[in-house]
Structure formats: structure tokens, C-alpha cells
PDB file of C-alpha atoms in Angstrom:
ATOM      1  CA  MET A  11     -11.189  -9.054  14.046  1.00 51.00           C
ATOM      2  CA  LYS A  12     -10.931 -10.088  10.415  1.00 59.00           C
ATOM      3  CA  LYS A  13     -13.977 -11.701   8.915  1.00 82.00           C
ATOM      4  CA  ASN A  14     -16.066 -11.830   5.806  1.00 90.00           C
ATOM      5  CA  HIS A  15     -18.010  -8.703   4.955  1.00 95.00           C
ATOM      6  CA  LYS A  16     -20.424  -7.646   2.269  1.00 96.00           C
ATOM      7  CA  GLY A  17     -19.984  -4.206   0.775  1.00 98.00           C
ATOM      8  CA  LYS A  18     -22.055  -2.169  -1.650  1.00 98.00           C
ATOM      9  CA  ILE A  19     -20.102  -0.364  -4.342  1.00 98.00           C
ATOM     10  CA  LEU A  20     -20.719   3.361  -4.079  1.00 98.00           C
ATOM     11  CA  ASN A  21     -18.353   4.490  -6.810  1.00 98.00           C
ATOM     12  CA  ILE A  22     -16.091   2.836  -9.356  1.00 98.00           C
ATOM     13  CA  GLU A  23     -14.113   4.781 -11.936  1.00 98.00           C
ATOM     14  CA  THR A  24     -10.979   4.663 -14.034  1.00 98.00           C
ATOM     15  CA  VAL A  25      -8.557   7.277 -12.651  1.00 98.00           C
ATOM     16  CA  ALA A  26      -5.531   6.515 -14.848  1.00 98.00           C
ATOM     17  CA  LYS A  27      -4.551   4.067 -17.570  1.00 97.00           C
ATOM     18  CA  ASP A  28      -5.526   0.570 -16.382  1.00 97.00           C
ATOM     19  CA  THR A  29      -6.049   1.932 -12.855  1.00 98.00           C
ATOM     20  CA  VAL A  30      -9.420   1.841 -11.113  1.00 98.00           C
ATOM     21  CA  ARG A  31     -10.620   3.456  -7.897  1.00 98.00           C
ATOM     22  CA  MET A  32     -13.410   1.595  -6.128  1.00 98.00           C
ATOM     23  CA  GLN A  33     -15.287   2.726  -3.020  1.00 98.00           C
ATOM     24  CA  PHE A  34     -17.581   0.421  -1.089  1.00 98.00           C
ATOM     25  CA  THR A  35     -19.428   0.320   2.205  1.00 98.00           C
ATOM     26  CA  THR A  36     -18.116  -1.457   5.275  1.00 97.00           C
ATOM     27  CA  GLU A  37     -19.313  -2.377   8.753  1.00 95.00           C
ATOM     28  CA  LEU A  38     -15.784  -1.905  10.092  1.00 96.00           C
ATOM     29  CA  GLU A  39     -15.328   0.894  12.578  1.00 94.00           C
ATOM     30  CA  SER A  40     -11.714   1.318  11.519  1.00 94.00           C
ATOM     31  CA  ILE A  41      -9.125   0.036   9.081  1.00 96.00           C
ATOM     32  CA  LEU A  42      -5.645   1.501   9.246  1.00 97.00           C
ATOM     33  CA  PRO A  43      -2.984   2.608   6.738  1.00 98.00           C
ATOM     34  CA  GLY A  44      -1.004  -0.387   5.548  1.00 97.00           C
ATOM     35  CA  GLN A  45      -3.807  -2.886   6.015  1.00 97.00           C
ATOM     36  CA  PHE A  46      -5.529  -4.517   3.066  1.00 96.00           C
ATOM     37  CA  VAL A  47      -8.735  -6.222   2.017  1.00 96.00           C
ATOM     38  CA  SER A  48      -9.090  -9.450   0.057  1.00 95.00           C
ATOM     39  CA  ILE A  49     -11.991  -9.540  -2.384  1.00 96.00           C
ATOM     40  CA  LEU A  50     -13.767 -12.670  -3.575  1.00 96.00           C
ATOM     41  CA  ILE A  51     -13.855 -13.216  -7.336  1.00 96.00           C
ATOM     42  CA  PRO A  52     -16.660 -15.524  -8.521  1.00 95.00           C
ATOM     43  CA  ASN A  53     -15.430 -18.876  -9.876  1.00 92.00           C
ATOM     44  CA  LYS A  54     -11.870 -18.170  -8.705  1.00 90.00           C
ATOM     45  CA  THR A  55     -10.252 -20.104  -5.878  1.00 86.00           C
ATOM     46  CA  LEU A  56      -8.104 -17.258  -4.603  1.00 87.00           C
ATOM     47  CA  ARG A  57      -9.264 -13.871  -3.437  1.00 91.00           C
ATOM     48  CA  ARG A  58      -7.503 -10.730  -4.668  1.00 93.00           C
ATOM     49  CA  PRO A  59      -5.697  -8.535  -2.094  1.00 94.00           C
ATOM     50  CA  PHE A  60      -5.803  -4.724  -2.337  1.00 96.00           C
ATOM     51  CA  SER A  61      -4.187  -2.091  -0.149  1.00 96.00           C
ATOM     52  CA  VAL A  62      -6.568   0.370   1.450  1.00 98.00           C
ATOM     53  CA  ALA A  63      -6.193   3.775  -0.198  1.00 98.00           C
ATOM     54  CA  GLY A  64      -8.712   5.484   2.076  1.00 98.00           C
ATOM     55  CA  PHE A  65     -11.267   4.994   4.822  1.00 98.00           C
ATOM     56  CA  SER A  66     -13.892   7.411   6.080  1.00 95.00           C
ATOM     57  CA  GLU A  67     -17.333   7.085   7.667  1.00 91.00           C
ATOM     58  CA  GLY A  68     -17.937   3.484   6.724  1.00 96.00           C
ATOM     59  CA  VAL A  69     -16.446   3.658   3.232  1.00 98.00           C
ATOM     60  CA  ILE A  70     -13.298   1.867   2.068  1.00 98.00           C
ATOM     61  CA  THR A  71     -11.370   3.052  -0.989  1.00 98.00           C
ATOM     62  CA  VAL A  72      -9.040   0.797  -2.964  1.00 98.00           C
ATOM     63  CA  LEU A  73      -6.976   1.375  -6.096  1.00 98.00           C
ATOM     64  CA  PHE A  74      -6.068  -1.480  -8.409  1.00 97.00           C
ATOM     65  CA  LYS A  75      -4.331  -2.126 -11.695  1.00 96.00           C
ATOM     66  CA  VAL A  76      -6.326  -4.054 -14.267  1.00 97.00           C
ATOM     67  CA  LYS A  77      -4.107  -7.029 -15.147  1.00 94.00           C
ATOM     68  CA  GLY A  78      -6.032 -10.300 -15.371  1.00 93.00           C
ATOM     69  CA  ASP A  79      -9.389 -11.998 -15.088  1.00 94.00           C
ATOM     70  CA  GLY A  80      -9.915 -11.024 -11.442  1.00 95.00           C
ATOM     71  CA  THR A  81      -9.287  -7.315 -11.812  1.00 96.00           C
ATOM     72  CA  ASN A  82     -11.126  -7.213 -15.142  1.00 97.00           C
ATOM     73  CA  TYR A  83     -14.130  -8.672 -13.334  1.00 97.00           C
ATOM     74  CA  LEU A  84     -13.920  -6.008 -10.639  1.00 98.00           C
ATOM     75  CA  LYS A  85     -13.597  -3.283 -13.260  1.00 97.00           C
ATOM     76  CA  SER A  86     -16.851  -4.496 -14.829  1.00 98.00           C
ATOM     77  CA  LEU A  87     -18.838  -3.990 -11.628  1.00 98.00           C
ATOM     78  CA  LYS A  88     -21.295  -1.134 -11.257  1.00 98.00           C
ATOM     79  CA  THR A  89     -22.521   1.171  -8.517  1.00 98.00           C
ATOM     80  CA  GLY A  90     -24.876  -0.801  -6.269  1.00 98.00           C
ATOM     81  CA  ASP A  91     -23.223  -4.180  -6.889  1.00 98.00           C
ATOM     82  CA  ILE A  92     -22.286  -6.214  -3.805  1.00 98.00           C
ATOM     83  CA  ILE A  93     -18.807  -7.598  -3.167  1.00 98.00           C
ATOM     84  CA  ASP A  94     -17.615 -10.146  -0.612  1.00 97.00           C
ATOM     85  CA  TYR A  95     -14.342  -9.241   1.092  1.00 96.00           C
ATOM     86  CA  LEU A  96     -12.180 -10.297   4.015  1.00 95.00           C
ATOM     87  CA  ALA A  97     -10.900  -7.502   6.265  1.00 95.00           C
ATOM     88  CA  PRO A  98      -9.047  -6.067   8.009  1.00 94.00           C
ATOM     89  CA  LEU A  99      -5.925  -7.967   6.949  1.00 94.00           C
ATOM     90  CA  GLY A 100      -2.270  -7.392   7.757  1.00 94.00           C
ATOM     91  CA  ASN A 101      -0.530  -5.013  10.095  1.00 96.00           C
ATOM     92  CA  THR A 102      -0.225  -1.258   9.832  1.00 97.00           C
ATOM     93  CA  PHE A 103       2.259   1.532   9.440  1.00 98.00           C
ATOM     94  CA  SER A 104       3.158   2.963  12.802  1.00 95.00           C
ATOM     95  CA  LEU A 105       2.219   6.558  13.398  1.00 93.00           C
ATOM     96  CA  ALA A 106       5.741   7.297  14.638  1.00 91.00           C
ATOM     97  CA  GLY A 107       5.729  10.102  12.109  1.00 92.00           C
ATOM     98  CA  SER A 108       2.866  11.907  13.825  1.00 94.00           C
ATOM     99  CA  GLY A 109       3.858  15.464  14.586  1.00 95.00           C
ATOM    100  CA  LYS A 110       7.077  15.001  12.615  1.00 97.00           C
ATOM    101  CA  ARG A 111       8.353  15.344   9.056  1.00 98.00           C
ATOM    102  CA  ALA A 112       7.532  12.184   7.126  1.00 98.00           C
ATOM    103  CA  LEU A 113       8.710  11.350   3.611  1.00 98.00           C
ATOM    104  CA  LEU A 114       6.366   9.004   1.728  1.00 98.00           C
ATOM    105  CA  ILE A 115       7.447   7.160  -1.426  1.00 98.00           C
ATOM    106  CA  GLY A 116       5.020   5.221  -3.612  1.00 98.00           C
ATOM    107  CA  ALA A 117       6.055   3.432  -6.811  1.00 97.00           C
ATOM    108  CA  GLY A 118       3.278   2.647  -9.260  1.00 97.00           C
ATOM    109  CA  ILE A 119       0.186   1.231  -7.557  1.00 97.00           C
ATOM    110  CA  GLY A 120       2.237   1.436  -4.351  1.00 97.00           C
ATOM    111  CA  ILE A 121       0.844   4.950  -4.101  1.00 98.00           C
ATOM    112  CA  ALA A 122      -2.430   3.485  -2.763  1.00 98.00           C
ATOM    113  CA  PRO A 123      -1.501   3.003   0.930  1.00 98.00           C
ATOM    114  CA  MET A 124       0.648   6.135   0.802  1.00 98.00           C
ATOM    115  CA  LEU A 125      -2.393   8.279   0.034  1.00 98.00           C
ATOM    116  CA  TYR A 126      -4.224   6.980   3.103  1.00 98.00           C
ATOM    117  CA  LEU A 127      -1.126   7.232   5.279  1.00 98.00           C
ATOM    118  CA  LYS A 128      -0.491  10.811   4.145  1.00 98.00           C
ATOM    119  CA  LYS A 129      -4.008  11.846   5.152  1.00 98.00           C
ATOM    120  CA  THR A 130      -3.742  10.073   8.514  1.00 98.00           C
ATOM    121  CA  LEU A 131      -0.338  11.539   9.363  1.00 98.00           C
ATOM    122  CA  ARG A 132      -1.486  15.046   8.509  1.00 97.00           C
ATOM    123  CA  GLU A 133      -4.495  14.622  10.759  1.00 97.00           C
ATOM    124  CA  ASN A 134      -1.987  13.755  13.486  1.00 97.00           C
ATOM    125  CA  GLY A 135       0.074  16.905  13.011  1.00 97.00           C
ATOM    126  CA  ALA A 136       2.760  15.619  10.657  1.00 98.00           C
ATOM    127  CA  GLU A 137       4.391  17.533   7.841  1.00 98.00           C
ATOM    128  CA  THR A 138       4.419  15.134   4.893  1.00 98.00           C
ATOM    129  CA  PHE A 139       5.975  14.998   1.452  1.00 98.00           C
ATOM    130  CA  LEU A 140       4.714  12.293  -0.914  1.00 98.00           C
ATOM    131  CA  ILE A 141       6.702  11.296  -3.991  1.00 98.00           C
ATOM    132  CA  SER A 142       5.213   8.886  -6.516  1.00 98.00           C
ATOM    133  CA  GLY A 143       6.607   7.366  -9.680  1.00 98.00           C
ATOM    134  CA  PHE A 144       4.909   6.034 -12.804  1.00 97.00           C
ATOM    135  CA  ARG A 145       6.074   4.685 -16.145  1.00 96.00           C
ATOM    136  CA  ASN A 146       4.218   7.366 -18.110  1.00 97.00           C
ATOM    137  CA  GLU A 147       1.797  10.255 -17.652  1.00 97.00           C
ATOM    138  CA  GLU A 148      -1.209   8.126 -18.588  1.00 98.00           C
ATOM    139  CA  GLU A 149      -0.622   5.860 -15.557  1.00 97.00           C
ATOM    140  CA  ALA A 150      -0.083   8.669 -13.044  1.00 98.00           C
ATOM    141  CA  VAL A 151      -2.519   8.867 -10.133  1.00 98.00           C
ATOM    142  CA  GLU A 152      -3.163  12.226  -8.489  1.00 97.00           C
ATOM    143  CA  GLY A 153      -2.413  13.041  -4.873  1.00 97.00           C
ATOM    144  CA  SER A 154       1.368  13.403  -4.662  1.00 98.00           C
ATOM    145  CA  ASP A 155       3.531  16.404  -3.864  1.00 97.00           C
ATOM    146  CA  ARG A 156       5.973  15.297  -6.554  1.00 97.00           C
ATOM    147  CA  THR A 157       5.334  12.884  -9.413  1.00 97.00           C
ATOM    148  CA  VAL A 158       8.213  11.283 -11.309  1.00 97.00           C
ATOM    149  CA  ILE A 159       7.349  10.165 -14.828  1.00 97.00           C
ATOM    150  CA  GLY A 160       9.472   7.681 -16.725  1.00 95.00           C
ATOM    151  CA  GLY A 161      12.559   7.576 -14.533  1.00 91.00           C
ATOM    152  CA  SER A 162      12.944   6.133 -11.067  1.00 95.00           C
ATOM    153  CA  VAL A 163      10.765   7.383  -8.222  1.00 96.00           C
ATOM    154  CA  LEU A 164      14.070   7.688  -6.357  1.00 96.00           C
ATOM    155  CA  ASP A 165      15.598  10.182  -8.801  1.00 94.00           C
ATOM    156  CA  ASN A 166      17.143  13.036  -6.789  1.00 95.00           C
ATOM    157  CA  ILE A 167      15.893  11.465  -3.561  1.00 96.00           C
ATOM    158  CA  GLN A 168      19.012  12.485  -1.638  1.00 97.00           C
ATOM    159  CA  GLU A 169      18.375  16.109  -2.545  1.00 97.00           C
ATOM    160  CA  VAL A 170      14.820  15.756  -1.244  1.00 97.00           C
ATOM    161  CA  ILE A 171      16.112  14.301   2.018  1.00 98.00           C
ATOM    162  CA  ASP A 172      18.690  17.063   2.394  1.00 98.00           C
ATOM    163  CA  GLU A 173      16.047  19.743   1.832  1.00 97.00           C
ATOM    164  CA  PHE A 174      13.018  18.246   3.588  1.00 98.00           C
ATOM    165  CA  LYS A 175      14.971  16.567   6.417  1.00 98.00           C
ATOM    166  CA  PRO A 176      12.480  13.763   7.124  1.00 98.00           C
ATOM    167  CA  GLU A 177      12.472  12.070  10.498  1.00 98.00           C
ATOM    168  CA  ILE A 178      10.924   8.887   9.106  1.00 98.00           C
ATOM    169  CA  ILE A 179      10.450   7.383   5.646  1.00 98.00           C
ATOM    170  CA  TYR A 180       7.486   5.264   4.559  1.00 98.00           C
ATOM    171  CA  SER A 181       7.343   3.437   1.238  1.00 98.00           C
ATOM    172  CA  CYS A 182       5.386   0.934  -0.834  1.00 98.00           C
ATOM    173  CA  GLY A 183       6.320  -0.495  -4.205  1.00 96.00           C
ATOM    174  CA  PRO A 184       8.306  -3.204  -5.962  1.00 94.00           C
ATOM    175  CA  LYS A 185      11.163  -4.939  -4.174  1.00 94.00           C
ATOM    176  CA  ILE A 186      13.838  -3.116  -6.158  1.00 95.00           C
ATOM    177  CA  VAL A 187      12.470   0.256  -5.009  1.00 97.00           C
ATOM    178  CA  LEU A 188      12.025  -0.765  -1.374  1.00 97.00           C
ATOM    179  CA  GLN A 189      15.547  -2.161  -1.135  1.00 97.00           C
ATOM    180  CA  VAL A 190      17.038   1.105  -2.363  1.00 97.00           C
ATOM    181  CA  VAL A 191      14.761   3.097  -0.047  1.00 98.00           C
ATOM    182  CA  CYS A 192      16.057   1.078   2.906  1.00 98.00           C
ATOM    183  CA  ASP A 193      19.668   1.565   1.835  1.00 97.00           C
ATOM    184  CA  ILE A 194      19.183   5.317   1.513  1.00 98.00           C
ATOM    185  CA  ALA A 195      17.399   5.509   4.854  1.00 98.00           C
ATOM    186  CA  GLU A 196      20.203   3.608   6.573  1.00 97.00           C
ATOM    187  CA  ARG A 197      22.874   5.862   5.080  1.00 97.00           C
ATOM    188  CA  ASN A 198      21.012   8.888   6.366  1.00 98.00           C
ATOM    189  CA  GLY A 199      20.259   7.434   9.791  1.00 98.00           C
ATOM    190  CA  ILE A 200      16.487   7.541   9.211  1.00 98.00           C
ATOM    191  CA  LYS A 201      13.996   4.842  10.155  1.00 97.00           C
ATOM    192  CA  ALA A 202      12.169   3.307   7.193  1.00 98.00           C
ATOM    193  CA  GLU A 203       8.872   1.438   7.263  1.00 98.00           C
ATOM    194  CA  ILE A 204       7.993  -0.405   4.068  1.00 98.00           C
ATOM    195  CA  ALA A 205       4.855  -2.133   2.805  1.00 97.00           C
ATOM    196  CA  MET A 206       5.959  -5.074   0.689  1.00 94.00           C
ATOM    197  CA  GLU A 207       4.254  -6.221  -2.485  1.00 84.00           C
ATOM    198  CA  LYS A 208       4.133  -9.999  -2.776  1.00 78.00           C
ATOM    199  CA  VAL A 209       1.931 -12.519  -4.557  1.00 74.00           C
ATOM    200  CA  MET A 210      -0.458 -13.801  -1.886  1.00 72.00           C
ATOM    201  CA  ALA A 211      -2.386 -17.041  -2.164  1.00 68.00           C
ATOM    202  CA  CYS A 212      -4.352 -17.414   1.068  1.00 68.00           C
ATOM    203  CA  GLY A 213      -3.864 -13.892   2.444  1.00 69.00           C
ATOM    204  CA  ILE A 214      -3.942 -15.076   6.069  1.00 68.00           C
ATOM    205  CA  GLY A 215      -0.546 -16.718   6.600  1.00 69.00           C
ATOM    206  CA  VAL A 216      -1.589 -20.355   6.162  1.00 75.00           C
ATOM    207  CA  CYS A 217      -0.038 -21.307   2.816  1.00 75.00           C
ATOM    208  CA  ARG A 218       3.342 -19.641   3.537  1.00 74.00           C
ATOM    209  CA  GLY A 219       3.627 -18.638  -0.097  1.00 77.00           C
ATOM    210  CA  CYS A 220       4.755 -15.083   0.646  1.00 88.00           C
ATOM    211  CA  VAL A 221       7.520 -15.736   3.180  1.00 91.00           C
ATOM    212  CA  ILE A 222      10.487 -13.397   3.567  1.00 93.00           C
ATOM    213  CA  LYS A 223      13.432 -13.460   5.978  1.00 94.00           C
ATOM    214  CA  LEU A 224      13.957 -10.947   8.766  1.00 96.00           C
ATOM    215  CA  ASN A 225      16.820 -10.216  11.130  1.00 93.00           C
ATOM    216  CA  ALA A 226      15.529 -10.689  14.681  1.00 86.00           C
ATOM    217  CA  ALA A 227      17.109 -10.423  18.114  1.00 84.00           C
ATOM    218  CA  ASP A 228      17.334 -14.207  18.312  1.00 86.00           C
ATOM    219  CA  GLY A 229      18.532 -14.709  14.740  1.00 88.00           C
ATOM    220  CA  VAL A 230      17.004 -14.955  11.281  1.00 92.00           C
ATOM    221  CA  LYS A 231      13.277 -15.696  11.193  1.00 92.00           C
ATOM    222  CA  ASN A 232      10.691 -16.318   8.500  1.00 92.00           C
ATOM    223  CA  ALA A 233       7.717 -13.987   8.187  1.00 93.00           C
ATOM    224  CA  SER A 234       4.631 -14.045   5.975  1.00 93.00           C
ATOM    225  CA  VAL A 235       4.023 -10.777   4.174  1.00 94.00           C
ATOM    226  CA  CYS A 236       0.244 -11.238   4.385  1.00 90.00           C
ATOM    227  CA  ALA A 237       0.015 -12.089   8.097  1.00 90.00           C
ATOM    228  CA  ASP A 238       3.159 -10.638   9.712  1.00 93.00           C
ATOM    229  CA  GLY A 239       3.220  -7.698   7.301  1.00 95.00           C
ATOM    230  CA  PRO A 240       2.779  -6.233   4.837  1.00 96.00           C
ATOM    231  CA  VAL A 241       4.539  -3.468   6.795  1.00 98.00           C
ATOM    232  CA  PHE A 242       8.041  -4.119   8.077  1.00 97.00           C
ATOM    233  CA  ASN A 243      10.896  -2.200   9.633  1.00 97.00           C
ATOM    234  CA  GLY A 244      13.167  -1.771   6.632  1.00 97.00           C
ATOM    235  CA  ALA A 245      16.284  -2.347   8.716  1.00 95.00           C
ATOM    236  CA  GLU A 246      15.138  -5.881   9.574  1.00 96.00           C
ATOM    237  CA  VAL A 247      14.442  -7.144   6.047  1.00 96.00           C
ATOM    238  CA  ILE A 248      16.958  -9.543   4.520  1.00 95.00           C
ATOM    239  CA  TRP A 249      16.976  -8.862   0.801  1.00 93.00           C
ATOM    240  CA  GLU A 250      17.357 -12.062  -1.191  1.00 78.00           C
ATOM    241  CA  ASP A 251      17.587 -12.552  -4.928  1.00 62.00           C
TER     242      ASP A 251
END
């Protein structure tokens, strides 16, 4: 059940240009790939949501880009500082790729949940291949099997599919990347699960500020990325401009 937690920062370090890895303690017994935490920023009305990049033995790992006042505040924290966070939030990637070949695609900071998912799938007998893409070498985060610098993370993706023959595709990143991932998956007859990036105000589905449209059995329905997602079946997402 999601609720407020206090966590002690165990490690905080810059791992790439404007990218910080933070690890903090948790009372949660589990938090799954795809889920996120929402951290309180002093003197700010809205919490900041971050995908979980790792979880092990009572420690949560998140990665975040330093962009504004909230993330600059978090970057300034030190080992031993206490943070207030809401967790676990959102749904999870399915482990349908367990024991199978799973292709993982992370664009930019979208690599964060892919790193945790890759570890989890491998622990469940999957063969994984993680591709990540970054604007330049300085922003690249380690942990991928292939890193694309400069161009699109989807460069030569069809060749990868033809060679690796994935049975499922997982992805996280900007809308433009996820839409193409879903198109490619459909053309190849492969299921795609995507974690969508969306500006979230409340983080719990109350404000309806992160609504998208999905194809459902009974017609088109609205879904909140924060509460109904962030993970969706790519084939169900209606891509709007």
C-alpha cells in the first residue's frame, strides 16, 4: 500500500552530465520495475516523481536529471540526510519476458526503469538486450548492452530485432520514441510494454493532469499515467498530437 515514508540517503553521486544517482533506505518489502516514488521538496507544493532504477535489501535507487529547483535541491543533499517520499506508486512491467528473449529500449533518463527491469528479468531466466540512447557521451549512463550517442536510440533497431529475435519489447522514454517502438513492435508481431513519461502534478490520479487515451474492449477510455500507468500495453495507446 502506498504511503509516506522517510528514507536516509546512503549514497548520492553524479554519474553523467546533469544526471544523479541517489540511493536511500526504505521500509518497503518490495517495489517493482516500472513503479516510481514521489519525493517531497521543501517549500514546493508538488512532489517530484522518479522511476525506480533499482531495489535491493531495503534500498531504493533512483536516477534523475538536474533540471530545476526541485532536482537541484535533491542534488545538494548529502549522505545521511532524510527525505520524505510516497511509494510505491504506479503499476509495473509484467514479467511476461521471464525465461524469454526481451529487448529493452531506454531513451535518455528512460534508462532508469530499464536497468531495474533488466536485472529482474535476468534473475527470472530471461535473455535480455538493453539499448540506450543519449544526446552525447557526457550524458551517457552505464549499464546498457548497446549505447547510441547522438542519433536515435532506434537506429538500426530492425537489424537488432532480426538478429536477437525478441519475444517481447519493453521501453521507456519520450513520446516520440515510444510511438515508434510500438509501431515497430506491431510490424514485427511482438508485444510491447511501455513506461510513459508525463508531467505529473498529484502523482496519484486525482488531478487528471496526465490523462491519455486507450483503446479498450468497450471503446476508448481515459487513463491517468500516474495511477493507471505508467506502464501500458503499447498496442492499446492512442497516440495524439
